[in-house]
GROMACS .gro file of C-alpha atoms in nm:
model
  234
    1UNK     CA    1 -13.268   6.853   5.133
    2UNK     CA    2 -12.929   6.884   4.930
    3UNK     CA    3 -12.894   6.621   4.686
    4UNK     CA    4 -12.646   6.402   4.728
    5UNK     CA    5 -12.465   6.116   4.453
    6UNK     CA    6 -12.666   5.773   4.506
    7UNK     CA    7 -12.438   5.515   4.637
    8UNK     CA    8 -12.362   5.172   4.423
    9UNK     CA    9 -12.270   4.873   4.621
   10UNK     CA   10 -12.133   4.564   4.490
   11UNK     CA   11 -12.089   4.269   4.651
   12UNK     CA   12 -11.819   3.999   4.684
   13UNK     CA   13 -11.798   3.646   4.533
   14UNK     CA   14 -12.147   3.432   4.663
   15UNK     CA   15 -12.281   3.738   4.850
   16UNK     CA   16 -12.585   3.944   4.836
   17UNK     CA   17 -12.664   4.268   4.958
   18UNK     CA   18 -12.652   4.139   5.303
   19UNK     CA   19 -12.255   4.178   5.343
   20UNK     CA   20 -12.399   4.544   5.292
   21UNK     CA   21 -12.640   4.560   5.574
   22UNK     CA   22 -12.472   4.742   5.835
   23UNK     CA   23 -12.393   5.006   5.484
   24UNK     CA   24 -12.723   5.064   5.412
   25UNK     CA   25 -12.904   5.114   5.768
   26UNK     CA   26 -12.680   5.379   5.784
   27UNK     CA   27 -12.644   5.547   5.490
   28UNK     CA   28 -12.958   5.465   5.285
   29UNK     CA   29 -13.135   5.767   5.497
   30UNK     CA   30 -12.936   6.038   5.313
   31UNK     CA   31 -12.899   5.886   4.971
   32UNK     CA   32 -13.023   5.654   4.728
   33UNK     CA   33 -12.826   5.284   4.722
   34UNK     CA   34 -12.833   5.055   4.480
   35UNK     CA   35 -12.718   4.714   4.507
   36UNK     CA   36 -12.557   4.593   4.174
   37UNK     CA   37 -12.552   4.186   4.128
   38UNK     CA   38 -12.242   4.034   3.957
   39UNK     CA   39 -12.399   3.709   3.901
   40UNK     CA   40 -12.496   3.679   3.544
   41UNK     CA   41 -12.204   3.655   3.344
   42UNK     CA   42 -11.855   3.437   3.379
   43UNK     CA   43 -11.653   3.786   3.276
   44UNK     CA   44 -11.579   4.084   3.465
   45UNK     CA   45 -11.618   4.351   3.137
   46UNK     CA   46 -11.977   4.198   3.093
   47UNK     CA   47 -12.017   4.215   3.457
   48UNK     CA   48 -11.996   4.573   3.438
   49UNK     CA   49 -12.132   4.663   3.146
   50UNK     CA   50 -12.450   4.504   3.325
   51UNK     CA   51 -12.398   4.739   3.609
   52UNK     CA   52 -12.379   5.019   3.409
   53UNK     CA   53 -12.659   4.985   3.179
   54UNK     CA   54 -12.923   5.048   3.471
   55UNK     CA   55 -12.669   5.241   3.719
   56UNK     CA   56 -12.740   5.658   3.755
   57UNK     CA   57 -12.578   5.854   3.539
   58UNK     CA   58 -12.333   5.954   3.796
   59UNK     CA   59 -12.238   5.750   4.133
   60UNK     CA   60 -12.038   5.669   4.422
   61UNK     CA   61 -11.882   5.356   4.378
   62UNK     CA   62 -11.823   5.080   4.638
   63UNK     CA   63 -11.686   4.759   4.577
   64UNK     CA   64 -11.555   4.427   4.854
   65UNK     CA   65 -11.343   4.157   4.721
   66UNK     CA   66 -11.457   4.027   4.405
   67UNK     CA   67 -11.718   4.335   4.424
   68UNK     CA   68 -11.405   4.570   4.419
   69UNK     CA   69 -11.244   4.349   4.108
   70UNK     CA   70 -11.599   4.466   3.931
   71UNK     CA   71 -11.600   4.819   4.079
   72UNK     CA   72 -11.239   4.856   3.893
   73UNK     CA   73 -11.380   4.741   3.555
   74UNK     CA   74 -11.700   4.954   3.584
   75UNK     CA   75 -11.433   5.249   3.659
   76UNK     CA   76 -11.244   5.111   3.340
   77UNK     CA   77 -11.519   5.126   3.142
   78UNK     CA   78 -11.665   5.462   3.290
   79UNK     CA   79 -11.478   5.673   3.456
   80UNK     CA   80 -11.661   5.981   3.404
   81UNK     CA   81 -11.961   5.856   3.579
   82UNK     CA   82 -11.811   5.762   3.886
   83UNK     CA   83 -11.765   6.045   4.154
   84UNK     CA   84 -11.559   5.840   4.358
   85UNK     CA   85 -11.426   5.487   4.460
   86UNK     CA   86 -11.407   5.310   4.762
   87UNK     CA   87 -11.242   4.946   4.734
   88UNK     CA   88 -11.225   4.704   5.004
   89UNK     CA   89 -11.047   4.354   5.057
   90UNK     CA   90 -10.975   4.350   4.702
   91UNK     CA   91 -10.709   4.287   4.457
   92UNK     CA   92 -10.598   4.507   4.149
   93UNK     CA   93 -10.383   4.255   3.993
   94UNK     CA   94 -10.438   3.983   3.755
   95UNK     CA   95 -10.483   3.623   3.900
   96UNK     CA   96 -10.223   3.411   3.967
   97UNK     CA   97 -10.157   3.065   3.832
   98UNK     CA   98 -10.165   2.935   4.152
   99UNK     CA   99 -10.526   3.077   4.271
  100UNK     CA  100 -10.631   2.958   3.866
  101UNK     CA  101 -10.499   2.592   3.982
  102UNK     CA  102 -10.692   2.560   4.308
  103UNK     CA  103 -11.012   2.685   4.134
  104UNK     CA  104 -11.051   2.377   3.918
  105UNK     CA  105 -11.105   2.101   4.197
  106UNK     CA  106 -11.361   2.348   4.381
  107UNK     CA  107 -11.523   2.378   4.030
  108UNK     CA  108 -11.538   2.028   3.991
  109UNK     CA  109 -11.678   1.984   4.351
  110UNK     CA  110 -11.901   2.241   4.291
  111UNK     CA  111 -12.048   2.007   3.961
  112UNK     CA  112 -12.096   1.764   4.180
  113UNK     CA  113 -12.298   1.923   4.432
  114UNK     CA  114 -12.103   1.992   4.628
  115UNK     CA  115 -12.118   2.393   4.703
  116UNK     CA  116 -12.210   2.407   5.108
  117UNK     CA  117 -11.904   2.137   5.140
  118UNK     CA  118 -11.648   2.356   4.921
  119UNK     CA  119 -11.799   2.686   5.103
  120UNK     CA  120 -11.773   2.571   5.493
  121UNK     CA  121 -11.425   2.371   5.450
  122UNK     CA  122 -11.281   2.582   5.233
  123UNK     CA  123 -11.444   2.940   5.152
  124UNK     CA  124 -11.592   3.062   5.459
  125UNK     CA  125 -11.255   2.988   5.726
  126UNK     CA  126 -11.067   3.222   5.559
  127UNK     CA  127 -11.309   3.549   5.533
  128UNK     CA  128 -11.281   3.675   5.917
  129UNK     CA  129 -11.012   3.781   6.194
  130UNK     CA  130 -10.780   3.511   6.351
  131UNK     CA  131 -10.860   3.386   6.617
  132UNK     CA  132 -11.188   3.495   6.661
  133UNK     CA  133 -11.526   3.283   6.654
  134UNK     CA  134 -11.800   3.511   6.435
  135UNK     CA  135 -12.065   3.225   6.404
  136UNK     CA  136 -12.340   3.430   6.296
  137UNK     CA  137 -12.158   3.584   5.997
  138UNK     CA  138 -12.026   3.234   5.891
  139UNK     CA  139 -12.410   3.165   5.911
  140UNK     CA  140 -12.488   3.433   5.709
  141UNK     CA  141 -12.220   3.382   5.441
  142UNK     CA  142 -12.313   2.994   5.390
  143UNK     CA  143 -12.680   3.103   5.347
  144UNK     CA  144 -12.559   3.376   5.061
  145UNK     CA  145 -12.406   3.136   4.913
  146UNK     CA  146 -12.663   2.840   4.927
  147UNK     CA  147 -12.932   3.102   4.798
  148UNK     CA  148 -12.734   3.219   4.466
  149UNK     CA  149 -12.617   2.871   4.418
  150UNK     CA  150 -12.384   2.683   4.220
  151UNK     CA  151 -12.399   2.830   3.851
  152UNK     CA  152 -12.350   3.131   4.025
  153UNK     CA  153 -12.007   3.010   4.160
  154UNK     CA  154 -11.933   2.876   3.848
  155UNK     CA  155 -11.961   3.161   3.687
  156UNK     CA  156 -11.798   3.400   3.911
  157UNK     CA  157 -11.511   3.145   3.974
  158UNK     CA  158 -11.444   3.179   3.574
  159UNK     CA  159 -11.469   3.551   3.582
  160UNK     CA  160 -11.183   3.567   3.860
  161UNK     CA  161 -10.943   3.355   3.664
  162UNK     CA  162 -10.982   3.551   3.384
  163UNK     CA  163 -11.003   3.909   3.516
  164UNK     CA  164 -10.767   4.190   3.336
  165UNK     CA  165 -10.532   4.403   3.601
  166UNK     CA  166 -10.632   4.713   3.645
  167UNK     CA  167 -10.327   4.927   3.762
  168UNK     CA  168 -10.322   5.162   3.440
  169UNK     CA  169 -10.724   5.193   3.554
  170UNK     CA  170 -10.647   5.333   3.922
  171UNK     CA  171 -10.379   5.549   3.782
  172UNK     CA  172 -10.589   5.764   3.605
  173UNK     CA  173 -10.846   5.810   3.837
  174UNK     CA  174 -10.881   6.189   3.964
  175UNK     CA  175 -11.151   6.124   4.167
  176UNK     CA  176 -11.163   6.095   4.540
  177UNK     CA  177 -11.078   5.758   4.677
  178UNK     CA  178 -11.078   5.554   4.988
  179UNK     CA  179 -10.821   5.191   5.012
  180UNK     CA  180 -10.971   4.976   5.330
  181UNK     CA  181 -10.833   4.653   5.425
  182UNK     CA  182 -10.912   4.435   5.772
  183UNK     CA  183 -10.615   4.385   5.896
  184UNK     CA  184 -10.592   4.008   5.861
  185UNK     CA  185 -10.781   3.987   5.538
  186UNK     CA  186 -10.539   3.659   5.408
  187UNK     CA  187 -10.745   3.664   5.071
  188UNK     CA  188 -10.699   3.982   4.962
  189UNK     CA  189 -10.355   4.092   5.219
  190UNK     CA  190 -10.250   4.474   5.278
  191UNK     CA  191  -9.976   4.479   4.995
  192UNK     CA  192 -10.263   4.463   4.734
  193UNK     CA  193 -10.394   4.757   4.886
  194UNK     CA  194 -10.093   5.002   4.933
  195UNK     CA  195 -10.042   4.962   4.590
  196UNK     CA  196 -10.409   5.066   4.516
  197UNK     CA  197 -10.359   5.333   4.790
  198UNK     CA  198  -9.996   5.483   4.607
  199UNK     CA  199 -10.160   5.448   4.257
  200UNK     CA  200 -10.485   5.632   4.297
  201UNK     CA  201 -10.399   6.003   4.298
  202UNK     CA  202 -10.631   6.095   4.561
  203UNK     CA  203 -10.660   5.792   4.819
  204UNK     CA  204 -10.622   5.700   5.158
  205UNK     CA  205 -10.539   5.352   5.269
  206UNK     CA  206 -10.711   5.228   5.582
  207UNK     CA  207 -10.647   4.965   5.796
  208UNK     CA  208 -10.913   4.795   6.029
  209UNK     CA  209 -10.833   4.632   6.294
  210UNK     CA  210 -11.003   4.321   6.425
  211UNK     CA  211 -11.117   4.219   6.075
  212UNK     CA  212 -11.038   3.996   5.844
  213UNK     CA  213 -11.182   3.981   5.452
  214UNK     CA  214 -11.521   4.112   5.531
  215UNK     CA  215 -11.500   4.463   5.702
  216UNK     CA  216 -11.825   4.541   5.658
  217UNK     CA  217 -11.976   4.293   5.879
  218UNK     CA  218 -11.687   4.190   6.131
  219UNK     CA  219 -11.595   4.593   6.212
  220UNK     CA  220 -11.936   4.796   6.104
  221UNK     CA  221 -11.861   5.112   6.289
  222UNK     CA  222 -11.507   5.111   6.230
  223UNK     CA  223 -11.564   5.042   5.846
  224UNK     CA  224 -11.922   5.276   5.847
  225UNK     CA  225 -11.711   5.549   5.972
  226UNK     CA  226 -11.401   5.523   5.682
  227UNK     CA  227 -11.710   5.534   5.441
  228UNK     CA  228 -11.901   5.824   5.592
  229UNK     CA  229 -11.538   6.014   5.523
  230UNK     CA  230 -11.495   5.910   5.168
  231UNK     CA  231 -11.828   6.011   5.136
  232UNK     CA  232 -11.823   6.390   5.223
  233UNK     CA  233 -11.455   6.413   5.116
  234UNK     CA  234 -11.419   6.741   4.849
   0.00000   0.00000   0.00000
């Protein structure tokens, strides 16, 4: 069997390798997948220098939301050691004052005990399509979050405020590249990702319908099929 580059996966804010399921029944026959956990530190450089001290030597690299934020920092850090990039429902820029304001009552609620509350009112309603009811996944996303548990969000929440942009990053990236968004991701909206798209040298930008922030679970096939590209892509 030809070898091929073992895939790293990293997850979004308060998930687990189950956003990644649909990923890795289909891929995990032909290549090695690692899941890498951002939930140790409250910055994204440590974040990735975690990853990186027990990744392969050399890697795909996939990253959702907050996952993606990571994915950019590992690339930062090490861009020789990643073949190529895929970043979905994610954001390359710096956060803004606004997001930093809103994140201090949810800490605060968080401190309190109050993590399913803050995650079902106001966390979870915003990751899928409009208009459509996706019950299980809310399900799913609620018990991701309820198992990692509230120093977890703490500690991501802190490394989101303070995460560095990374435009300079994607501009100097050679490598091959793939840009997905669901169309009505509202967290992480499609202008964040042409501008990943027309700064990454060799990218394509693609659009799913009938998703929202979490392509990987809402559109499977649709998003399986943009990775099984970027994958084989020379």
């Amino acid at each position: 069997m030809t070898y091929k580059t073992p895939l790293l996966l990293i997850p979004g804010m308060m998930c687990d390798a189950r956003l990644f399921s649909p990923q890795i029944a289909q891929f995990s026959g032909t290549r090695a997948i690692q899941i890498a956990p951002i939930s140790e530190f409250d910055n994204v450089e440590a974040l990735a220098a975690g990853i990186l001290s027990s990744a392969p030597d050399r890697f795909a690299l996939a990253g959702l939301s907050m996952g993606g934020i990571v994915a950019m920092e590992v690339l930062r850090q090490a861009s020789n050691r990643v073949e190529r990039i895929a970043l979905l429902d994610t954001n390359p820029r710096a956060e803004l004052d606004l997001i930093k304001e809103r994140r201090g009552p949810q800490m605060d609620a968080v401190r309190a005990g109050k993590l399913e509350q803050i995650m079902c009112e106001q966390m979870i309603p915003n990751y899928t399509h409009d208009g459509v009811d996706t019950p299980e996944i809310d399900a799913l996303c609620l018990r991701m979050a309820l198992d990692l548990g509230p120093k977890v969000f703490l500690r991501q929440s802190l490394a989101l405020m303070k995460r560095p942009a990374q435009m300079d990053t994607l501009a100097t990236y050679q490598g091959p590249a793939s840009v997905l968004v669901g169309e009505s991701d509202k967290l992480c909206p499609l202008d964040r990702h042409t501008q990943m798209a027309g700064l990454l040298p060799n990218a394509q930008l693609n659009i799913i319908p009938g998703a929202g922030h979490l392509t990987t679970l809402e559109q499977p096939d649709l998003t399986n099929a943009v990775l099984t590209r970027w994958l084989e892509a020379t």
